[in-house]
Amino acid sequence: MTTELAIFLVLFILTAWGFFKILYHRYRLVRLGGAEGRFDSLAKRLGDTLFYVFSQKGLIKARPITGSMHLMVFWAEVVFLLGTTNHMVEGFVEGFYIFGSSRLGFYYATILDLFAALVLVASVYFFVRRYLFHPTALTLPSGQSAIVLVFLITLMFSFLLYEGSRSLIEPSLAKGAWLGVLTGGWLQQLNLREGGLPLLLLVFWWVHTLLVFSFVVYVPYSKQLHIFAGPINYFFRNRRPLGEIPLLNLEDAETYGVEKITDFSWKHLLDLFACIECGRCQDQCPAYQSQKPLTPKGVIVNLKEHLLKGGSRLLKGRKGQEALAPTLLVDKVVTPDELWTCTACGACINICPMRIEQLPKIISLRQNQVLMESKFPAQLTIFFKNLESNYNPWGIGFATRAEWAEGLDVPLIADSPDAQLLYWVGCAGAFDERNKRVARTMVEILKRAGVRFTILGKEERCCGDAARRTGNEYLYQTLAMENIEILKKYNIKEIITTCPHCYNTLKNEYPQLGGDFQVYHHSQFLFKLVEEGVLRPEKRVEQLVTYHDPCYLGRFNKSFAEPRGMLTAIPGVRLKEMERRKDMSFCCGAGGGQMWMEETLGTRVYLLRTEEALRTDAQMIATACPYCLTMLTDGVKDKGVEEKVKVKDIAEFLAEAL
C-alpha cells in the first residue's frame, strides 16, 4: 500500500466515522421523544415523498425564484453523487473513470459541467439575496449559511480545476466536459514545466477530496442535516386533515400537554432537524407580520438549540447515569408572549417545504400551561367560565340560544325528531348581533329552496374549537361529548353550519370522540343548490367584490371553489382577488382564541388584512366566517371607510340576488 493510498484510506474512515457518529447522536436525540404512529399507508407515503423531493415543489411554492435556485442545487447534488463516487473510487484505483471514453461518459460530463455552472449561479444569487438584501425571513444567525456557500463555491471550482487539468493529460476522457476543457485552456497558459500538470492534477484532486470529506462531516452538525432529515420528515408527515388537533388522553396520562422537550413525540423532535430555517413560515405568520413576538421559525430553532444543548445530559439521564431534571420550555425556551399570540391559522404548516408541524407544538405547550399550571391570559378566565356555565363565549343565558329565530318559524329538533338536516347555528349566529342577521338570512334562503331543516335551540353548545386551541382540552372534550350525545340522540346524519371553526371541529375532530356526521359549510351547501338550479340568483348586483378566504374553510379544508362559484353566479358581481388568497390567505386575526383576548402587542392583525382588501378597490368584501365578518367589519370602521366599503357574508350576497 502506497503512502498516498494509506492517507486517503485513513481520511475516508475518519470521515465516515465522524459523519455516522454525529448522525447516530441526532437519531438518539429524536428517539428521546414519545411514541407516535406515523406508519400508515407506507407505499403512498413513499411515492408522495419521492415526487415531492425530486420536484422540490414545496420550496418553489412561496418563492419561485429562490425555490428554482434551490432546485438547481438539489439536482446538482443528485448528478454529482455519481461523480463524487467516481472521485472516491479514484482514491483506491488510480485513473478510474466509471464511463471510460464511452458516449454515455460524454453526455454525463456535459450535464455535470452544466450543473456545476448552475450551482455557481445559484450560489451568487443566495449570497446577494442573504447578505446584500437582508430579507427579514433570514434574520436569525446565518453563519452556517455562509459556510455552506463557501463549500458550494469551492467544491465547484476545485472540481472544475481538477477536470481542467485532467483534460490536458487525458483528452479522451474530457469529451463533453465543456467547462472543464475551458478551465484546462486557462491552466495551459501557465506553461508548466514537464511534470507540472500531473502534480497540478494531484493537488486539485486532493483539494476536492478534502473539501468533500469536510462537507460530509459538517452536514450533520449544521442545518444542512435537512438533506437527510427533510425527506424522512416528509415521509412521516401528518396525513390527517390540517385542521385536526390530535386527541389528548385525559384519563391515563399523568401530565397533560408538553412541559419539557422530551414530552414531544419523536416526530416533533425530527421536525427540529428537518428545518432549513428558510423563514417561509415567518413570512406567512400573521403574528410576526403584525410585529408580535412570535415567529414560527424562531420557535423551532430555539427548541432545536435547547435539545442540542442538553442532549448529552438527556441521553445520560435516560440510561440512569445522571438525574434528569426537566427544563421547563415555557419562559425558558418559548416566551408566554410567543405562545399566546398565535392565531392557530396554520399558515406556517401549509407553507413549510419540510412539513414541520409548528402549530401542534404551540397547542401542546398551551395545554400544559392551562391544564397543569393554570397560567394563561386573564381574559381567558372569563372565556372559560362562560363556556362552562352557559356553553357560549359571551356567557349569555343558554336558554336564550334560539331567540335569534323568533318570528321565522324555525322548527326545533325536539319537535321534529325525524329531520335529517340540522342547521348548526353556532355561538356567533345565536348571540352576536351582526351574525344573527346572517343566521336569519340562512333560514330565509333554506326555506326559499324548500330545504327541510331544524335547529337544536338551547340544546346546542359551543363546538369547543376556541377552548381546544387555547389549550383547554378538558373543556373542549366536555363540550364535544355533550354535543355528540345530543346529536346521536336525535339520530342526526347531516349538519350545515355557517362557521368554518364549527365546520372544521364537527367534521375533522368530533370523529376522534365517536361523532361521525356529514358536515357541510353553508358555502358548499348553497353553491350546490345554485348549481342544481334550486336557487336562481337572477337579480343583478353590480358590485366589485373581493373575497377573503377564512383559514378554517380554505387552508384547513381546501374549500376555495364553492364560495367563489356562488359569488360569480350572481349577475353583475365582478370578483377581484386579493394578493394573498386561497391556501395563502392572510388570517383575520381572530383564530386560536384571539377573538376572546385583548390584542395589545404590535399592530392589529385584522387591519393588515383590511388594508389588503382595500387595495383591490372593491366596494364589497365577502367572507364566509362569523369571526372574519366581525374582524373585517371592525377593520373597515377603523379605516373610516364603512360608508364606501361593506363587509358581508356570502349568504347575504346570495339572498340579495334571489
XYZ file of C-alpha atoms in Angstrom:
658
model
C 0.000 0.000 0.000
C 1.389 3.372 -1.002
C 1.632 6.255 1.448
C -0.882 8.234 -0.596
C -3.411 5.390 -0.519
C -2.862 4.910 3.225
C -3.552 8.601 3.895
C -6.667 8.519 1.737
C -7.935 5.391 3.493
C -7.402 6.889 6.943
C -9.193 10.103 5.947
C -12.025 8.121 4.372
C -12.533 6.097 7.555
C -12.325 9.192 9.784
C -14.859 10.992 7.596
C -17.294 8.073 7.716
C -16.804 7.750 11.482
C -17.341 11.483 12.055
C -20.450 11.537 9.874
C -22.181 8.468 11.296
C -21.179 9.232 14.884
C -22.970 12.572 14.955
C -25.825 11.230 12.791
C -26.392 8.459 15.338
C -26.307 11.037 18.132
C -29.038 13.035 16.371
C -31.030 9.833 15.910
C -30.798 9.117 19.630
C -31.994 12.629 20.401
C -35.037 12.112 18.186
C -35.708 8.820 19.946
C -35.989 10.709 23.239
C -39.450 11.756 22.061
C -42.564 9.802 22.870
C -44.280 7.262 20.655
C -46.467 8.325 17.743
C -47.970 6.251 14.964
C -46.922 7.520 11.553
C -46.625 4.205 9.723
C -49.912 4.082 7.833
C -50.067 3.891 4.010
C -46.332 3.304 3.588
C -46.463 2.889 -0.201
C -48.445 6.117 -0.576
C -46.060 7.932 1.735
C -43.050 6.717 -0.242
C -44.488 7.683 -3.628
C -45.514 11.134 -2.432
C -42.132 11.683 -0.815
C -40.168 10.771 -3.936
C -42.231 13.111 -6.075
C -42.064 15.918 -3.528
C -38.311 15.619 -3.004
C -37.317 15.389 -6.660
C -39.687 18.174 -7.744
C -38.792 20.445 -4.791
C -42.408 21.554 -5.037
C -42.561 22.952 -1.518
C -39.615 25.301 -1.994
C -40.915 26.740 -5.253
C -44.436 27.385 -3.944
C -43.908 30.624 -1.996
C -40.663 31.833 -3.549
C -40.461 30.741 -7.207
C -37.035 32.262 -7.929
C -35.335 31.166 -4.702
C -37.029 27.777 -4.928
C -35.826 27.322 -8.508
C -32.271 28.120 -7.450
C -32.534 25.547 -4.688
C -33.926 23.079 -7.224
C -30.789 23.531 -9.344
C -28.541 22.920 -6.338
C -30.557 19.851 -5.343
C -30.329 18.281 -8.784
C -26.637 19.173 -8.904
C -26.214 17.132 -5.710
C -28.026 14.232 -7.366
C -25.945 14.455 -10.557
C -22.675 14.980 -8.669
C -23.360 11.970 -6.461
C -22.084 9.667 -9.203
C -19.146 11.959 -9.958
C -18.178 12.132 -6.289
C -18.430 8.358 -6.038
C -16.107 8.124 -9.035
C -13.759 10.581 -7.312
C -13.674 8.438 -4.166
C -13.007 5.257 -6.144
C -10.076 7.069 -7.753
C -8.560 7.201 -4.296
C -8.262 3.410 -4.439
C -7.930 2.896 -8.213
C -5.715 5.471 -9.890
C -7.135 6.971 -13.094
C -10.536 5.301 -12.608
C -13.414 6.690 -14.686
C -16.728 4.871 -14.483
C -17.773 5.647 -18.072
C -14.355 5.404 -19.696
C -14.430 7.060 -23.112
C -17.960 5.862 -23.942
C -20.712 8.015 -25.442
C -22.522 7.881 -22.102
C -19.483 9.450 -20.461
C -19.665 12.305 -22.983
C -23.271 13.094 -22.044
C -22.620 12.736 -18.328
C -19.619 15.094 -18.485
C -21.716 17.670 -20.345
C -24.508 17.501 -17.777
C -22.034 17.548 -14.890
C -20.429 20.754 -16.112
C -23.835 22.303 -16.733
C -24.871 21.720 -13.130
C -21.514 22.967 -11.864
C -22.239 26.241 -13.651
C -25.798 26.339 -12.300
C -24.567 25.818 -8.732
C -22.206 28.770 -9.105
C -25.050 30.924 -10.441
C -27.310 29.835 -7.574
C -24.543 30.496 -5.030
C -24.131 34.055 -6.275
C -27.908 34.520 -6.063
C -28.031 33.181 -2.490
C -25.139 35.403 -1.453
C -26.677 38.556 -2.934
C -30.114 37.797 -1.502
C -28.924 36.994 2.001
C -26.060 39.418 2.530
C -26.975 42.379 0.340
C -30.775 42.463 0.518
C -31.123 41.043 4.080
C -34.668 39.581 3.847
C -36.440 39.565 7.210
C -37.121 35.839 6.912
C -33.378 35.228 7.282
C -32.768 37.423 10.302
C -31.564 34.595 12.514
C -27.772 33.919 12.624
C -26.553 32.979 9.153
C -23.006 31.789 9.867
C -23.914 28.275 8.794
C -25.301 29.600 5.526
C -22.006 31.386 4.839
C -20.103 28.157 5.457
C -22.391 26.250 3.099
C -21.961 28.870 0.380
C -18.180 28.656 0.758
C -18.382 24.882 0.465
C -20.581 25.047 -2.640
C -18.345 27.525 -4.445
C -15.025 25.902 -3.524
C -16.341 22.432 -4.343
C -17.385 23.552 -7.809
C -14.141 25.423 -8.503
C -11.952 22.586 -7.213
C -13.900 20.144 -9.369
C -13.525 22.303 -12.487
C -9.791 22.819 -11.839
C -9.340 19.077 -11.398
C -11.376 18.400 -14.531
C -9.410 21.041 -16.465
C -6.017 19.619 -15.524
C -7.250 16.127 -16.360
C -8.429 17.296 -19.781
C -4.859 18.318 -20.578
C -3.417 14.956 -19.554
C -6.186 12.622 -20.784
C -8.101 14.452 -23.564
C -10.100 11.308 -24.425
C -11.783 11.427 -21.015
C -12.588 15.135 -21.289
C -15.017 14.890 -24.209
C -18.247 16.651 -23.315
C -16.687 18.411 -20.320
C -17.043 21.792 -21.979
C -16.426 23.792 -18.843
C -13.539 21.540 -17.847
C -11.922 21.997 -21.273
C -12.335 25.761 -20.903
C -10.679 25.621 -17.489
C -7.925 23.444 -18.983
C -7.264 26.118 -21.589
C -6.648 28.639 -18.826
C -4.362 26.235 -16.985
C -2.407 25.609 -20.175
C -1.436 29.264 -20.232
C 0.581 28.678 -17.063
C 3.243 26.999 -19.287
C 4.063 24.456 -16.608
C 7.300 22.516 -16.930
C 7.356 18.767 -17.535
C 5.717 17.007 -14.617
C 3.857 20.149 -13.625
C 0.459 19.035 -14.965
C 0.418 15.647 -13.156
C 1.347 17.464 -9.949
C -1.400 20.027 -10.548
C -3.895 17.227 -11.187
C -2.870 15.552 -7.935
C -3.173 18.804 -5.980
C -6.642 19.596 -7.323
C -7.740 16.002 -6.724
C -6.694 16.236 -3.082
C -8.220 19.690 -2.630
C -11.563 18.490 -3.967
C -11.371 15.300 -1.924
C -10.644 17.154 1.313
C -13.491 19.583 0.629
C -15.894 16.686 0.043
C -14.767 14.993 3.261
C -15.083 18.252 5.221
C -18.573 18.943 3.896
C -19.740 15.405 4.658
C -18.595 15.751 8.273
C -20.078 19.246 8.570
C -23.570 18.316 7.357
C -24.912 16.537 10.477
C -23.564 19.314 12.719
C -25.459 22.010 10.815
C -28.904 22.837 9.489
C -27.785 21.048 6.305
C -28.848 17.900 8.103
C -32.176 18.660 6.423
C -30.672 16.957 3.349
C -31.368 13.684 5.165
C -33.922 14.669 7.811
C -36.160 16.574 5.373
C -37.217 13.668 3.142
C -37.663 11.416 6.200
C -39.741 14.114 7.874
C -41.922 14.481 4.799
C -42.362 10.708 4.646
C -43.741 10.772 8.202
C -45.783 13.938 7.642
C -49.255 14.287 9.087
C -51.715 12.796 6.608
C -54.736 13.770 8.668
C -56.650 16.994 7.874
C -54.511 20.048 8.504
C -57.129 21.485 10.842
C -57.253 18.480 13.151
C -55.635 18.687 16.589
C -54.566 15.271 17.987
C -56.775 13.982 20.801
C -55.274 14.332 24.270
C -55.668 11.337 26.568
C -57.223 12.827 29.694
C -57.802 9.557 31.552
C -54.494 7.705 31.653
C -51.907 10.479 31.379
C -50.185 11.833 34.482
C -49.339 15.135 32.814
C -51.070 16.971 30.007
C -49.524 18.718 27.052
C -45.824 19.452 26.721
C -43.772 20.711 29.648
C -40.235 19.663 28.662
C -38.574 18.794 25.379
C -38.913 15.023 25.838
C -42.688 15.359 26.177
C -42.825 15.912 22.417
C -43.181 12.845 20.216
C -40.254 11.566 18.151
C -41.848 13.110 15.061
C -41.927 16.543 16.634
C -38.235 16.218 17.540
C -37.459 15.083 13.993
C -39.120 18.325 12.847
C -36.371 20.282 14.574
C -33.623 18.689 12.479
C -35.623 18.928 9.242
C -35.978 22.722 9.461
C -33.949 24.571 6.817
C -34.518 27.932 8.551
C -35.803 29.440 5.314
C -38.299 31.691 7.101
C -41.248 30.951 4.829
C -43.379 30.249 7.907
C -42.301 33.577 9.373
C -43.234 35.427 6.173
C -46.753 33.970 6.331
C -47.310 34.251 10.098
C -49.919 36.942 10.942
C -48.486 37.327 14.450
C -44.984 38.047 13.168
C -46.205 40.224 10.312
C -48.122 42.368 12.814
C -44.972 42.965 14.921
C -45.721 40.457 17.653
C -43.002 38.385 19.363
C -43.984 35.094 17.732
C -42.045 33.692 14.812
C -42.730 30.028 13.996
C -39.178 29.703 12.703
C -37.795 31.078 15.953
C -39.807 28.577 17.994
C -38.405 25.646 16.001
C -34.818 26.960 16.036
C -34.925 27.669 19.774
C -36.347 24.223 20.540
C -33.601 22.648 18.427
C -30.861 24.618 20.188
C -32.361 23.627 23.536
C -32.376 19.965 22.547
C -28.804 20.075 21.297
C -27.556 21.973 24.332
C -28.992 19.480 26.783
C -28.864 16.455 24.524
C -25.949 14.639 26.139
C -27.388 15.151 29.627
C -30.775 13.885 28.468
C -29.243 10.766 26.938
C -27.274 10.058 30.106
C -30.387 10.583 32.155
C -32.220 8.013 30.102
C -29.533 5.471 30.987
C -29.817 6.316 34.669
C -26.261 7.646 34.843
C -27.398 11.122 35.795
C -30.550 12.582 37.291
C -32.783 14.009 34.605
C -34.031 17.346 35.929
C -36.647 18.660 33.482
C -36.101 22.083 31.954
C -39.448 23.795 31.500
C -39.915 25.092 27.983
C -42.279 27.990 28.620
C -40.349 31.044 29.855
C -37.004 29.291 29.270
C -37.299 28.478 25.554
C -40.692 29.801 24.415
C -41.956 33.018 25.973
C -45.606 33.436 27.036
C -45.994 36.272 24.525
C -44.867 33.941 21.746
C -47.181 31.228 22.976
C -50.328 33.315 23.277
C -50.125 35.499 20.150
C -50.552 32.557 17.759
C -53.824 32.735 15.799
C -53.751 28.989 15.020
C -54.247 29.826 11.341
C -51.979 27.022 10.077
C -50.185 29.236 7.540
C -46.827 28.059 8.907
C -47.561 24.364 8.341
C -49.125 24.999 4.945
C -46.102 26.835 3.548
C -43.326 24.800 5.172
C -41.420 22.835 2.495
C -40.419 20.270 5.129
C -43.970 19.905 6.517
C -42.859 20.866 10.008
C -45.767 20.991 12.455
C -45.348 24.265 14.308
C -48.973 24.732 15.363
C -49.423 21.401 17.202
C -46.302 22.203 19.234
C -47.763 25.536 20.300
C -51.112 23.918 21.149
C -49.333 21.244 23.234
C -47.455 23.916 25.181
C -50.732 25.785 25.743
C -52.372 22.597 27.004
C -49.703 22.181 29.644
C -49.951 25.805 30.734
C -53.749 25.662 31.033
C -54.305 22.162 32.417
C -51.201 21.750 34.591
C -50.029 25.243 35.508
C -53.240 27.318 35.248
C -51.187 30.004 33.519
C -52.942 31.790 30.668
C -54.048 35.323 29.711
C -56.506 36.785 32.203
C -59.190 37.309 29.531
C -59.403 33.558 29.030
C -60.583 33.094 32.628
C -63.886 34.764 31.747
C -63.994 32.962 28.393
C -63.589 29.533 30.001
C -66.106 30.355 32.729
C -68.689 31.466 30.165
C -68.284 28.225 28.232
C -68.615 26.168 31.407
C -71.712 27.946 32.708
C -73.654 28.913 29.567
C -71.944 26.990 26.751
C -71.054 30.126 24.772
C -68.139 32.605 24.916
C -70.347 35.602 25.743
C -71.838 33.990 28.846
C -75.382 34.844 27.725
C -78.001 32.535 29.206
C -78.062 29.287 27.235
C -81.859 29.191 27.434
C -81.972 32.185 25.059
C -79.943 30.467 22.347
C -82.868 30.250 19.908
C -84.207 33.789 20.388
C -82.473 34.952 17.194
C -85.037 32.888 15.231
C -88.168 34.433 16.734
C -90.776 35.086 14.077
C -89.073 32.883 11.470
C -90.986 29.704 12.319
C -87.810 27.645 12.560
C -88.547 24.111 13.795
C -86.672 22.840 16.845
C -85.322 19.350 16.598
C -87.209 18.362 19.729
C -90.394 18.998 17.732
C -89.093 17.381 14.507
C -87.148 14.294 15.623
C -87.303 12.714 12.157
C -85.422 15.594 10.466
C -82.167 14.621 8.765
C -80.594 18.052 8.177
C -79.558 20.110 11.171
C -78.641 23.784 10.902
C -75.818 24.216 13.412
C -76.154 27.914 14.169
C -73.028 28.291 16.282
C -72.425 30.748 19.113
C -71.883 33.757 16.844
C -75.090 33.142 14.894
C -77.045 32.764 18.113
C -75.626 35.604 20.232
C -73.671 38.146 18.122
C -75.964 40.840 16.721
C -74.205 41.120 13.340
C -74.047 37.378 12.831
C -77.658 36.892 13.920
C -78.535 38.641 10.650
C -76.514 36.043 8.752
C -78.337 33.235 10.565
C -81.723 34.771 9.728
C -80.640 35.168 6.109
C -79.659 31.487 6.002
C -83.095 30.492 7.251
C -84.779 32.566 4.557
C -82.595 31.029 1.829
C -83.128 27.453 3.027
C -86.869 27.966 3.175
C -86.890 29.501 -0.288
C -85.034 26.433 -1.562
C -87.566 24.132 0.083
C -84.961 22.532 2.330
C -86.376 20.850 5.443
C -84.147 21.553 8.403
C -84.190 22.008 12.150
C -82.059 23.620 14.851
C -81.074 22.389 18.293
C -82.031 25.619 20.020
C -80.976 25.705 23.670
C -79.644 22.145 23.379
C -76.799 23.330 21.134
C -73.498 24.041 22.860
C -70.300 25.703 21.684
C -68.430 23.253 19.459
C -65.315 23.814 21.604
C -62.942 24.987 18.875
C -61.575 28.028 20.718
C -61.356 26.132 24.018
C -59.254 23.450 22.352
C -56.928 25.864 20.576
C -56.354 27.848 23.736
C -55.193 24.650 25.423
C -58.260 23.752 27.483
C -58.625 20.244 26.135
C -60.711 19.153 29.116
C -63.330 21.814 28.440
C -63.273 21.029 24.720
C -63.841 17.313 25.269
C -66.627 18.019 27.752
C -68.467 20.247 25.271
C -67.792 17.887 22.365
C -69.057 14.792 24.183
C -72.240 16.590 25.242
C -72.843 17.754 21.676
C -72.151 14.305 20.235
C -74.544 12.721 22.721
C -77.309 15.144 21.737
C -76.689 14.678 18.000
C -76.768 10.903 18.362
C -79.919 11.067 20.464
C -81.715 12.713 17.553
C -80.021 10.451 15.008
C -78.637 13.426 13.098
C -76.867 12.466 9.860
C -76.260 15.771 8.095
C -75.218 19.125 9.503
C -74.865 22.532 7.850
C -73.077 25.398 9.580
C -72.070 28.963 8.715
C -68.945 28.902 10.911
C -65.735 27.343 9.489
C -64.495 26.733 13.040
C -67.615 24.720 13.843
C -67.351 23.064 10.419
C -63.754 22.007 10.962
C -64.386 20.792 14.511
C -67.548 18.837 13.718
C -66.083 17.365 10.527
C -62.479 16.625 11.471
C -62.295 16.450 15.257
C -65.578 15.055 16.555
C -64.840 11.685 14.883
C -61.974 11.327 17.398
C -64.670 11.041 20.078
C -67.077 8.909 18.067
C -69.063 11.679 16.410
C -69.223 10.855 12.700
C -71.518 13.170 10.765
C -71.810 14.516 7.243
C -70.950 18.179 7.690
C -71.390 20.983 5.135
C -70.247 24.542 5.309
C -73.014 26.835 4.125
C -70.916 27.974 1.142
C -70.730 24.371 -0.047
C -74.393 23.637 0.564
C -75.685 26.834 -1.060
C -73.372 26.518 -4.059
C -74.729 23.007 -4.617
C -78.276 24.395 -4.605
C -77.262 27.063 -7.119
C -75.536 24.512 -9.359
C -78.603 22.262 -9.309
C -80.859 25.187 -10.212
C -82.819 25.018 -6.967
C -81.707 28.569 -6.212
C -81.556 31.029 -9.092
C -79.728 34.290 -8.395
C -81.311 36.462 -11.102
C -81.259 39.966 -9.648
C -78.164 41.879 -10.766
C -75.769 43.028 -8.075
C -73.452 45.478 -9.796
C -70.517 45.332 -7.429
C -66.761 44.847 -7.495
C -66.231 42.226 -4.794
C -63.133 40.767 -3.169
C -63.351 37.518 -1.242
C -61.460 36.753 1.975
C -60.706 33.041 2.486
C -61.308 32.023 6.119
C -58.385 29.917 7.361
C -60.548 27.085 8.679
C -62.578 26.810 5.474
C -59.891 27.400 2.865
C -56.459 26.453 4.127
C -57.622 23.763 6.552
C -60.370 22.205 4.432
C -59.422 23.177 0.858
C -62.792 24.761 0.118
C -61.902 27.505 -2.359
C -64.141 26.945 -5.374
C -67.582 26.887 -3.725
C -67.692 30.389 -2.221
C -66.161 31.885 -5.356
C -68.516 29.904 -7.549
C -71.508 31.187 -5.630
C -70.341 34.800 -5.874
C -69.621 34.649 -9.605
C -73.017 33.004 -10.204
C -74.635 36.268 -9.106
C -75.282 38.511 -12.140
C -73.221 41.681 -12.076
C -70.701 40.568 -9.455
C -67.102 41.102 -10.541
C -64.632 39.237 -8.374
C -61.196 40.748 -7.786
C -58.793 38.646 -5.769
C -56.503 39.878 -3.039
C -52.788 39.280 -3.380
C -52.858 36.615 -0.668
C -55.677 34.201 -1.329
C -56.818 30.585 -1.159
C -54.330 28.481 0.849
C -52.010 31.514 1.094
C -54.770 33.701 2.537
C -53.851 36.002 5.420
C -55.631 35.417 8.725
C -58.186 37.920 10.046
C -56.596 37.588 13.490
C -59.470 36.029 15.449
C -58.477 32.345 15.499
C -56.634 30.461 18.210
C -58.691 32.177 20.889
C -57.567 35.679 19.844
C -61.236 36.639 19.443
C -61.501 36.471 23.235
C -58.152 38.030 24.152
C -57.075 41.647 24.019
C -54.598 42.335 21.214
C -52.088 44.606 22.961
C -48.845 43.843 21.091
C -47.929 45.212 17.678
C -50.478 46.081 15.001
C -53.929 44.536 14.982
C -53.906 41.643 12.526
C -57.300 42.481 11.068
C -56.025 45.902 9.995
C -53.356 44.300 7.803
C -55.952 42.134 6.103
C -58.393 45.027 5.741
C -55.706 47.160 4.100
C -55.018 44.349 1.626
C -58.724 44.108 0.819
C -58.979 47.870 0.312
C -56.075 47.806 -2.148
C -58.318 45.896 -4.556
C -60.651 48.948 -4.732
C -63.566 46.571 -4.171
C -66.863 48.028 -2.982
C -67.724 44.870 -1.093
C -65.674 42.436 0.982
C -67.189 38.971 1.054
C -66.330 36.269 3.532
C -67.816 33.064 4.882
C -66.951 33.095 8.592
C -68.517 34.918 11.555
C -65.082 35.662 13.035
C -63.820 37.119 9.757
C -67.040 39.068 9.295
C -66.587 40.672 12.711
C -62.887 41.440 12.309
C -63.112 42.851 8.786
C -66.123 44.952 9.734
C -64.064 46.416 12.578
C -61.192 46.948 10.146
C -63.360 48.890 7.699
C -64.666 51.046 10.558
C -61.155 51.675 11.917
C -60.079 52.770 8.434
C -63.030 55.144 8.237
C -64.445 53.701 5.019
C -67.558 51.962 6.343
C -69.757 54.183 4.151
C -67.891 53.194 0.983
C -66.994 49.563 1.629
C -69.344 46.966 3.087
C -68.471 43.574 4.555
C -70.966 40.772 4.010
C -71.288 37.059 4.375
C -71.693 35.230 1.065
C -75.189 34.134 2.122
C -76.198 37.797 2.247
C -74.881 38.307 -1.294
C -76.937 35.355 -2.492
C -80.100 36.468 -0.687
C -79.825 39.912 -2.271
C -79.720 38.352 -5.743
C -82.653 35.953 -5.320
